XYZ file of C-alpha atoms in Angstrom:
605
model
C 8.026 -62.003 -19.302
C 7.881 -62.272 -15.561
C 4.358 -62.138 -14.174
C 3.614 -59.160 -11.933
C 2.116 -60.217 -8.621
C -0.550 -57.953 -7.156
C -1.895 -57.921 -3.667
C -5.629 -57.562 -3.157
C -5.103 -54.130 -1.611
C -3.194 -52.954 -4.688
C -5.929 -54.295 -6.969
C -8.658 -52.424 -5.060
C -6.696 -49.178 -5.053
C -5.907 -49.489 -8.773
C -9.586 -50.054 -9.608
C -10.739 -47.043 -7.587
C -8.054 -44.736 -8.989
C -8.661 -45.985 -12.552
C -12.387 -45.221 -12.351
C -11.635 -41.785 -10.920
C -9.143 -40.992 -13.677
C -11.653 -42.086 -16.349
C -14.301 -39.785 -14.890
C -11.847 -36.852 -14.732
C -10.652 -37.364 -18.329
C -14.243 -37.533 -19.552
C -15.085 -34.365 -17.645
C -12.053 -32.585 -19.143
C -13.033 -33.540 -22.697
C -16.591 -32.299 -22.173
C -15.236 -29.080 -20.669
C -12.967 -28.398 -23.657
C -15.838 -28.997 -26.074
C -18.435 -26.817 -24.356
C -16.393 -24.102 -22.604
C -15.333 -22.189 -25.722
C -18.901 -21.477 -26.850
C -19.955 -20.686 -23.287
C -17.071 -18.255 -22.844
C -17.905 -16.635 -26.182
C -21.531 -16.069 -25.189
C -20.632 -14.719 -21.757
C -17.892 -12.491 -23.191
C -20.205 -10.908 -25.743
C -22.875 -10.438 -23.076
C -20.399 -8.821 -20.657
C -19.123 -6.553 -23.433
C -22.685 -5.485 -24.248
C -23.215 -4.599 -20.580
C -19.955 -2.640 -20.607
C -21.047 -0.665 -23.677
C -24.381 0.031 -21.995
C -22.608 1.482 -18.946
C -20.327 3.561 -21.190
C -23.354 4.873 -23.097
C -25.149 5.790 -19.880
C -22.224 7.839 -18.573
C -21.578 9.431 -21.982
C -25.233 10.475 -22.217
C -25.007 12.086 -18.791
C -21.773 13.889 -19.724
C -23.117 15.104 -23.098
C -26.399 16.215 -21.557
C -24.531 18.329 -19.006
C -22.592 20.118 -21.768
C -25.741 20.707 -23.825
C -27.491 22.243 -20.803
C -24.571 24.661 -20.396
C -24.732 25.556 -24.103
C -28.461 26.249 -23.891
C -27.764 29.007 -21.375
C -27.018 31.163 -24.439
C -30.765 31.804 -24.547
C -30.387 33.815 -21.321
C -28.432 36.405 -23.318
C -31.702 38.054 -24.289
C -30.268 41.195 -25.880
C -27.989 39.296 -28.242
C -30.759 36.786 -29.056
C -33.120 39.682 -29.772
C -30.647 41.380 -32.137
C -29.757 38.129 -33.892
C -33.421 37.460 -34.654
C -33.757 40.915 -36.238
C -30.314 41.299 -37.820
C -31.515 40.662 -41.372
C -33.742 43.786 -41.317
C -30.891 45.948 -39.975
C -32.415 46.875 -36.644
C -29.192 46.352 -34.711
C -25.540 45.734 -35.318
C -24.061 42.543 -33.840
C -20.612 44.071 -33.490
C -21.445 44.953 -29.877
C -21.336 41.228 -29.035
C -17.769 40.607 -30.165
C -16.739 39.479 -26.645
C -19.899 37.510 -25.915
C -18.276 34.098 -26.650
C -15.476 34.884 -24.202
C -17.997 35.842 -21.476
C -20.045 32.688 -22.082
C -16.980 30.430 -21.880
C -15.882 32.030 -18.619
C -19.266 32.051 -16.893
C -20.922 28.862 -18.140
C -18.114 26.280 -18.421
C -15.647 24.799 -15.934
C -12.022 23.928 -16.590
C -12.956 20.244 -16.266
C -15.203 20.599 -19.349
C -12.031 21.272 -21.410
C -13.727 23.760 -23.730
C -11.219 24.678 -26.465
C -13.189 27.002 -28.762
C -16.637 28.659 -29.085
C -18.252 30.232 -32.160
C -21.549 32.124 -32.478
C -22.941 32.586 -36.018
C -26.064 34.247 -37.344
C -28.371 32.507 -39.777
C -26.291 33.663 -42.759
C -23.065 32.117 -41.454
C -21.686 35.497 -40.379
C -19.506 35.273 -37.307
C -20.988 37.120 -34.325
C -18.362 36.179 -31.740
C -15.629 33.615 -31.196
C -13.314 32.551 -28.397
C -10.342 30.191 -28.510
C -8.320 28.906 -25.587
C -5.214 28.757 -27.790
C -5.770 31.282 -30.605
C -2.749 30.184 -32.650
C -3.983 26.566 -32.820
C -7.682 27.163 -33.597
C -9.118 29.358 -36.396
C -10.861 32.644 -35.659
C -13.601 31.756 -38.167
C -14.367 28.148 -39.135
C -15.383 29.208 -42.622
C -12.162 31.088 -43.234
C -9.542 28.608 -42.003
C -6.500 27.086 -43.671
C -6.572 24.013 -41.453
C -9.044 21.110 -41.608
C -11.916 21.690 -39.149
C -14.600 19.364 -40.618
C -16.830 22.137 -41.976
C -18.494 19.805 -44.494
C -20.307 17.808 -41.800
C -21.363 21.079 -40.135
C -22.847 22.485 -43.329
C -24.725 19.249 -43.992
C -26.298 19.472 -40.548
C -27.242 23.151 -40.919
C -29.067 22.422 -44.169
C -31.093 19.636 -42.562
C -34.374 19.911 -40.679
C -32.802 18.337 -37.590
C -33.085 20.666 -34.563
C -31.306 18.346 -32.158
C -27.753 19.058 -31.067
C -25.198 17.862 -33.628
C -22.248 15.809 -32.381
C -19.229 15.662 -34.624
C -15.480 15.607 -34.359
C -12.119 15.967 -36.049
C -8.405 15.826 -35.277
C -6.746 19.221 -34.884
C -3.296 18.843 -36.438
C -1.931 22.071 -34.972
C -2.867 21.173 -31.373
C -2.509 17.394 -31.948
C -5.834 16.831 -30.178
C -9.057 14.952 -30.937
C -11.932 17.428 -30.905
C -15.559 16.756 -29.918
C -17.851 19.323 -31.570
C -21.353 20.347 -30.472
C -23.590 22.497 -32.684
C -26.788 23.993 -31.248
C -29.250 25.622 -33.657
C -30.744 28.843 -32.266
C -34.422 29.035 -33.172
C -37.766 30.195 -31.932
C -39.936 27.853 -29.920
C -43.187 28.610 -31.686
C -44.775 26.466 -34.375
C -42.580 27.955 -37.129
C -39.257 27.139 -35.414
C -37.536 29.982 -37.216
C -33.761 29.597 -37.091
C -31.722 32.762 -36.548
C -28.227 31.426 -35.774
C -26.243 28.647 -34.171
C -23.677 28.028 -31.440
C -20.617 25.793 -31.936
C -18.509 24.493 -29.044
C -15.337 22.452 -29.552
C -14.244 20.330 -26.564
C -11.188 18.207 -25.929
C -12.214 14.574 -26.559
C -9.977 13.430 -23.686
C -12.960 13.458 -21.315
C -14.728 11.013 -23.632
C -11.615 8.810 -23.711
C -11.379 8.882 -19.910
C -15.006 7.761 -19.566
C -14.461 4.827 -21.917
C -11.139 3.889 -20.253
C -12.862 3.458 -16.880
C -14.794 0.465 -18.170
C -12.018 -1.240 -20.170
C -10.258 -3.988 -18.203
C -7.308 -4.381 -20.604
C -5.413 -2.073 -22.953
C -5.650 -4.843 -25.578
C -9.380 -4.084 -25.863
C -9.957 -1.328 -28.475
C -13.003 0.972 -28.206
C -13.974 3.985 -30.289
C -16.824 6.493 -30.548
C -18.143 7.560 -33.950
C -21.166 9.560 -35.147
C -23.108 8.193 -38.086
C -21.874 9.706 -41.327
C -18.721 11.121 -39.712
C -15.216 10.044 -38.693
C -14.334 8.493 -35.328
C -14.158 10.991 -32.458
C -12.180 9.160 -29.785
C -10.322 5.848 -29.464
C -9.084 3.921 -26.415
C -6.700 0.944 -26.293
C -3.726 -0.475 -28.180
C -4.060 -1.693 -31.743
C -2.385 -4.441 -33.718
C -2.156 -4.547 -37.514
C -5.279 -6.707 -37.671
C -7.208 -4.357 -35.372
C -6.131 -1.319 -37.431
C -7.415 -2.990 -40.579
C -10.770 -3.828 -38.980
C -10.999 -0.318 -37.512
C -10.450 1.248 -40.950
C -13.135 -0.950 -42.546
C -15.775 -0.393 -39.865
C -15.250 3.363 -39.515
C -15.692 3.661 -43.275
C -18.988 1.752 -43.082
C -20.282 4.005 -40.273
C -19.046 7.170 -41.987
C -20.923 6.299 -45.202
C -24.128 5.152 -43.466
C -27.097 7.312 -44.398
C -30.150 6.038 -42.529
C -29.862 3.496 -39.727
C -26.674 2.502 -37.938
C -25.177 -0.554 -39.672
C -25.328 -4.015 -38.149
C -22.066 -5.956 -37.653
C -21.072 -9.586 -37.130
C -20.071 -10.827 -33.668
C -16.620 -11.946 -34.838
C -14.014 -10.330 -37.074
C -10.923 -12.466 -37.542
C -9.483 -13.230 -34.107
C -11.608 -10.549 -32.374
C -15.063 -10.359 -30.852
C -17.025 -7.291 -31.980
C -19.662 -5.477 -29.907
C -21.374 -2.296 -31.060
C -24.096 -0.089 -29.649
C -25.978 2.862 -31.093
C -26.911 5.595 -28.626
C -30.645 6.045 -28.139
C -30.329 9.804 -27.518
C -27.522 11.049 -29.726
C -25.990 10.393 -33.116
C -23.214 8.197 -31.673
C -22.014 4.662 -32.198
C -19.777 2.842 -29.654
C -17.732 -0.053 -31.057
C -15.554 -2.497 -29.079
C -12.981 -4.990 -30.401
C -11.916 -7.674 -27.896
C -9.092 -10.147 -28.710
C -10.285 -13.723 -28.405
C -6.940 -14.510 -26.755
C -8.119 -12.644 -23.639
C -11.111 -14.946 -23.423
C -8.950 -18.008 -24.005
C -6.885 -16.962 -20.997
C -10.056 -17.369 -18.961
C -10.545 -20.810 -20.461
C -6.943 -21.725 -19.577
C -7.489 -20.514 -16.034
C -10.601 -22.682 -15.785
C -8.641 -25.637 -17.169
C -5.941 -25.131 -14.537
C -8.624 -24.988 -11.877
C -10.097 -28.212 -13.212
C -6.679 -29.872 -13.012
C -6.299 -28.757 -9.407
C -9.735 -30.155 -8.603
C -8.840 -33.388 -10.393
C -5.644 -33.766 -8.367
C -7.612 -33.089 -5.181
C -10.205 -35.725 -6.115
C -7.468 -38.258 -6.835
C -5.817 -37.550 -3.493
C -9.130 -37.862 -1.633
C -9.944 -41.086 -3.485
C -6.503 -42.449 -2.718
C -6.906 -41.495 0.936
C -10.282 -43.167 1.397
C -9.224 -46.191 -0.636
C -6.146 -46.575 1.513
C -8.187 -46.285 4.718
C -10.806 -48.823 3.676
C -8.362 -51.343 2.250
C -6.129 -50.839 5.256
C -8.972 -51.659 7.633
C -9.656 -54.923 5.790
C -6.064 -56.070 5.394
C -4.539 -54.389 8.432
C -3.902 -57.605 10.463
C -2.023 -59.392 7.689
C -0.062 -56.301 6.698
C 0.842 -55.584 10.312
C 2.276 -59.072 10.805
C 4.065 -58.994 7.472
C 5.554 -55.547 8.053
C 6.547 -56.437 11.603
C 8.444 -59.528 10.451
C 10.273 -57.550 7.754
C 11.176 -54.670 10.087
C 12.346 -57.023 12.852
C 14.533 -58.759 10.300
C 16.019 -55.356 9.451
C 16.786 -54.704 13.132
C 13.804 -52.542 14.255
C 12.796 -54.391 17.436
C 10.694 -51.542 18.901
C 7.572 -52.693 17.105
C 4.778 -54.707 18.732
C 1.814 -56.508 17.270
C -1.328 -54.990 18.828
C -4.140 -57.029 20.348
C -6.543 -55.757 17.712
C -4.798 -57.867 15.134
C -7.270 -60.395 15.364
C -10.520 -60.485 13.836
C -8.843 -63.862 12.947
C -7.934 -66.118 15.895
C -4.906 -67.559 14.084
C -3.479 -64.108 13.490
C -4.054 -63.219 17.126
C -1.960 -66.227 18.287
C 0.804 -65.336 15.873
C 0.800 -61.784 17.156
C 1.180 -62.877 20.773
C 4.116 -65.123 19.863
C 5.807 -62.253 18.064
C 5.315 -59.974 21.070
C 7.018 -62.479 23.371
C 9.954 -62.675 21.023
C 10.236 -58.893 20.895
C 10.139 -58.626 24.687
C 13.122 -60.947 24.911
C 15.288 -58.683 22.785
C 14.027 -55.368 24.248
C 16.951 -54.994 26.553
C 19.364 -55.456 23.681
C 17.525 -52.808 21.640
C 17.692 -50.262 24.479
C 21.426 -50.782 24.906
C 21.959 -50.411 21.191
C 19.886 -47.200 21.146
C 21.861 -45.625 24.011
C 25.132 -46.468 22.303
C 23.879 -44.961 19.057
C 22.771 -41.710 20.782
C 26.126 -41.446 22.550
C 27.951 -41.938 19.269
C 25.825 -39.263 17.484
C 26.466 -36.739 20.265
C 30.178 -37.409 20.077
C 30.170 -36.980 16.304
C 28.205 -33.713 16.621
C 30.702 -32.305 19.114
C 33.570 -33.299 16.843
C 31.915 -31.484 13.911
C 31.277 -28.437 16.101
C 34.907 -28.332 17.140
C 35.958 -28.454 13.501
C 33.995 -25.325 12.557
C 35.769 -22.153 13.598
C 33.805 -19.142 12.296
C 36.718 -16.752 12.691
C 38.962 -19.131 10.797
C 36.300 -19.358 8.060
C 35.857 -15.667 7.287
C 39.552 -14.924 7.842
C 40.279 -17.597 5.259
C 37.752 -15.958 2.896
C 39.511 -12.589 3.406
C 42.824 -14.270 2.511
C 41.235 -15.847 -0.583
C 39.850 -12.436 -1.573
C 43.312 -10.869 -1.345
C 44.866 -13.638 -3.402
C 42.103 -13.389 -6.031
C 42.534 -9.607 -6.237
C 46.284 -9.956 -6.719
C 45.571 -12.422 -9.558
C 43.075 -10.010 -11.167
C 40.164 -12.355 -10.371
C 37.802 -9.538 -9.442
C 34.664 -11.709 -9.486
C 36.172 -14.264 -7.084
C 37.597 -11.473 -4.924
C 34.237 -9.726 -4.671
C 32.452 -12.986 -3.956
C 34.892 -13.848 -1.156
C 34.507 -10.395 0.370
C 30.721 -10.652 0.300
C 30.734 -14.167 1.800
C 33.176 -13.038 4.499
C 30.926 -10.107 5.383
C 27.851 -12.362 5.424
C 29.489 -14.888 7.783
C 30.868 -12.147 10.024
C 27.476 -10.469 10.299
C 25.494 -13.710 10.728
C 27.819 -15.289 13.301
C 28.132 -12.197 15.470
C 25.538 -12.941 18.174
C 26.903 -10.512 20.746
C 24.111 -8.052 19.940
C 20.602 -9.050 18.834
C 19.909 -5.547 17.508
C 21.282 -3.861 14.397
C 20.523 -0.788 12.299
C 18.726 -0.576 8.988
C 21.956 0.600 7.380
C 23.805 -2.501 8.598
C 20.916 -4.755 7.559
C 20.903 -3.246 4.054
C 24.667 -3.812 3.775
C 24.108 -7.456 4.739
C 21.261 -7.786 2.194
C 23.336 -6.254 -0.606
C 26.185 -8.661 0.108
C 23.679 -11.516 -0.053
C 22.171 -10.218 -3.333
C 25.669 -9.867 -4.797
C 26.367 -13.528 -4.054
C 22.972 -14.507 -5.537
C 23.707 -12.449 -8.677
C 27.019 -14.265 -9.131
C 25.192 -17.557 -8.656
C 22.136 -16.806 -10.848
C 23.692 -14.568 -13.492
C 22.297 -11.047 -12.840
C 18.719 -11.889 -13.862
C 17.027 -9.630 -11.306
C 16.908 -5.827 -11.145
C 17.225 -4.406 -7.626
C 15.673 -1.053 -6.715
C 16.096 0.672 -3.346
C 13.921 3.478 -1.950
C 15.443 3.968 1.508
C 14.711 7.315 3.149
C 17.839 8.716 4.794
C 16.165 9.329 8.151
C 15.513 5.571 8.517
C 19.125 4.374 8.214
C 19.936 4.676 11.952
C 16.701 3.001 13.080
C 17.242 -0.115 15.215
C 15.815 -3.414 13.936
C 16.402 -7.031 15.015
C 19.482 -8.611 13.445
C 18.894 -10.812 10.381
C 15.407 -9.419 9.652
C 15.504 -8.538 5.953
C 17.674 -11.292 4.437
C 15.224 -14.224 5.053
C 12.379 -12.243 3.451
C 14.546 -11.223 0.473
C 15.617 -14.866 0.089
C 11.967 -15.966 0.109
C 11.129 -13.392 -2.599
C 13.958 -14.683 -4.798
C 13.334 -18.400 -4.257
C 9.521 -18.543 -4.213
C 8.556 -15.410 -6.136
C 11.000 -14.440 -8.876
C 12.408 -17.909 -9.409
C 8.914 -19.265 -10.149
C 8.195 -16.818 -12.995
C 9.498 -16.800 -16.565
C 9.191 -13.079 -17.138
C 12.379 -11.305 -18.239
C 11.819 -8.028 -16.345
C 12.271 -9.511 -12.879
C 12.555 -6.821 -10.227
C 12.989 -6.670 -6.455
C 12.127 -3.370 -4.740
C 13.158 -2.628 -1.143
C 11.694 0.513 0.463
C 11.847 2.069 3.923
C 9.948 5.059 5.286
C 8.415 6.502 8.433
C 4.633 6.321 8.535
C 2.241 6.870 11.483
C 5.104 6.795 14.023
C 6.293 3.453 12.615
C 9.194 2.231 10.500
C 7.625 0.604 7.427
C 9.873 -1.614 5.300
C 8.488 -3.183 2.121
C 10.080 -5.925 0.029
C 8.223 -6.260 -3.278
C 8.744 -8.566 -6.246
C 6.930 -8.952 -9.578
C 7.187 -12.729 -9.591
C 4.689 -15.513 -8.973
C 2.002 -14.749 -6.392
C 1.108 -16.689 -3.276
C -1.787 -17.356 -0.897
C -1.340 -14.173 1.158
C -4.348 -14.853 3.415
C -3.035 -18.244 4.572
C 0.438 -16.819 5.110
C -0.866 -13.840 7.087
C -2.901 -16.191 9.281
C 0.235 -18.142 10.219
C 2.176 -14.914 10.776
C -0.566 -13.608 13.067
C -0.362 -16.734 15.244
C 3.441 -16.337 15.691
C 3.798 -19.607 17.644
C 7.112 -19.220 19.523
C 6.952 -22.810 20.785
C 6.930 -24.257 17.268
C 9.851 -22.076 16.236
C 11.943 -23.006 19.307
C 11.289 -26.695 18.589
C 12.627 -26.172 15.064
C 9.220 -26.645 13.351
C 9.249 -23.239 11.688
C 12.156 -21.171 10.391
C 12.876 -18.209 8.145
C 10.032 -15.685 7.807
C 8.060 -17.220 10.694
C 11.148 -16.886 12.888
C 11.651 -13.223 11.949
C 7.976 -12.408 12.508
C 7.891 -14.179 15.892
C 11.029 -12.352 17.059
C 9.546 -8.963 16.082
C 6.287 -9.632 17.925
C 8.169 -11.005 20.935
C 10.380 -7.907 21.201
C 7.963 -5.107 20.221
C 4.444 -6.472 20.719
C 1.593 -7.984 18.699
C 0.887 -4.756 16.774
C 4.172 -5.124 14.875
C 5.384 -7.811 12.502
C 5.125 -8.950 8.881
C 2.105 -8.832 6.586
C 1.876 -10.042 2.967
C -0.019 -8.695 -0.037
C -0.060 -10.742 -3.229
C -1.512 -10.794 -6.730
C -0.863 -13.717 -9.093
C -0.348 -11.286 -11.987
C 1.590 -8.491 -10.263
C 3.680 -10.296 -7.619
C 4.084 -10.239 -3.837
C 4.783 -7.504 -1.301
C 6.016 -8.111 2.265
C 5.298 -5.212 4.644
C 7.352 -5.102 7.875
C 6.074 -2.791 10.631
C 8.518 -1.824 13.412
C 8.659 0.901 16.042
C 11.022 3.813 15.393
C 13.993 3.234 17.715
C 17.025 5.373 16.889
C 20.564 4.037 17.277
C 22.510 6.168 19.790
C 25.947 5.462 18.287
C 27.393 5.648 14.796
C 26.689 2.633 12.542
C 29.465 0.120 12.143
C 31.214 -0.161 8.815
C 29.994 -3.085 6.794
C 31.512 -4.403 3.638
C 29.059 -3.694 0.811
C 29.159 -5.038 -2.671
């Protein structure tokens, strides 16, 4: 085996990079070992805080409804007759419409009250009101449908004078119902009960409150009173979640004294539960561990990025230090090699010599290079002249009109041979070349630009295999607006190449919209692909350095943005919005300048 020869500089760099890699690998191993438990603890803690916020808002919402129910005590005549009904002093038939009046005066539409029942102490109906009479029974005790009367009767027999919270699913209305029952009693020492008020509300308000605090639909949350069925659920369920939900709701429904305690983990889910301090309610949350592992993966990716950055920094400093030490020898060695290859422009600097011997060698090399300088200059001039001549020859060979006329001819031949795909592709390419090479007018219309973009997208679909869905929301009053020529295509190309191409999702989509807003023409090009650093991009777009673009140091989107700002002013141009999970949106702001003439016909595929 042939021995590998190392220079001292290579040895130093290898040692530094090897130590850095060892430290990074060790850090990664420690991270993998400790991060899972840390993420678990933080996830459970965050979920507990979420449940606490849900409970706080639910308590406020429930308290507001109870306060409205307690206004029944202001109906003094009915309360008076109900307290004395058992001795026959008054008939309660006069209060048949009282539930309807209470629902109208005391509750708002946002409360979503669905039914109200007033009973005396002997379960005789005093008054009832239903928002949809054919879907809710007139009397709960004389109903064919299931209305969870058993839980109500159990509460009425108890000595509990707090408001009962219960629920059931109304099959006729296909709605989850949240039920409140308020015992009507005296406020003296005897607490004599003389009736009760029942209000059934749509549980959607409860679901909306819980949904506000859930970051993902994969998280499943439900609300359940002790000893009763679940009232409201939020989130999507898998088979495993449904099984856990069935087991836990059964445990809560059969609990008699205290709310049951649960483990922190069930299968592949984290479990958080919280019993309300004010009401007979239990909030339970199931969170897939996969959501937490996504956080761990994101942290791992961040660690990799940091590791790469550290390696690059280490390599940079190692190169600088080793270069300072071995610069004289390397400079002489490289100069000899490059002179041998014909690069006589190099000179050995005077700083080559912290060593006197190297300094003498450098001076000798410089004298030799001076002798051949004239030859190098002559060779350079001849080379430049030859390159210019070759460029002009290539220019003369390219005839744009010949190119797209030839494409038109190819399209006709393909059509006659029933090659519709080739014919369409030739037509689109011909239209693209004709539009791009026509520099007689720097302005175009949005309609012409969209025709050019569609031709481009047709060619890209043929090339990439129709993997992207295109959606257009172009308001008709924007079609004749003037915009700079070749404005949209570079941005669309960037969305395809750097956004949609970089994602593996199957529902790739590109949305192009145009509308008038605040006396401006607003064009948006949005994709659901990989995101980008929008802040850095917007900073470069805001600078709009024309000098760099004219020198060929910036093309594409920068060119389009600079042309817009140059023509219309600094208040117009391109701005990006991006989210790594949702995609990227380019927003183009232009003044509304109407085209005086009719738009030219453009071939559109």
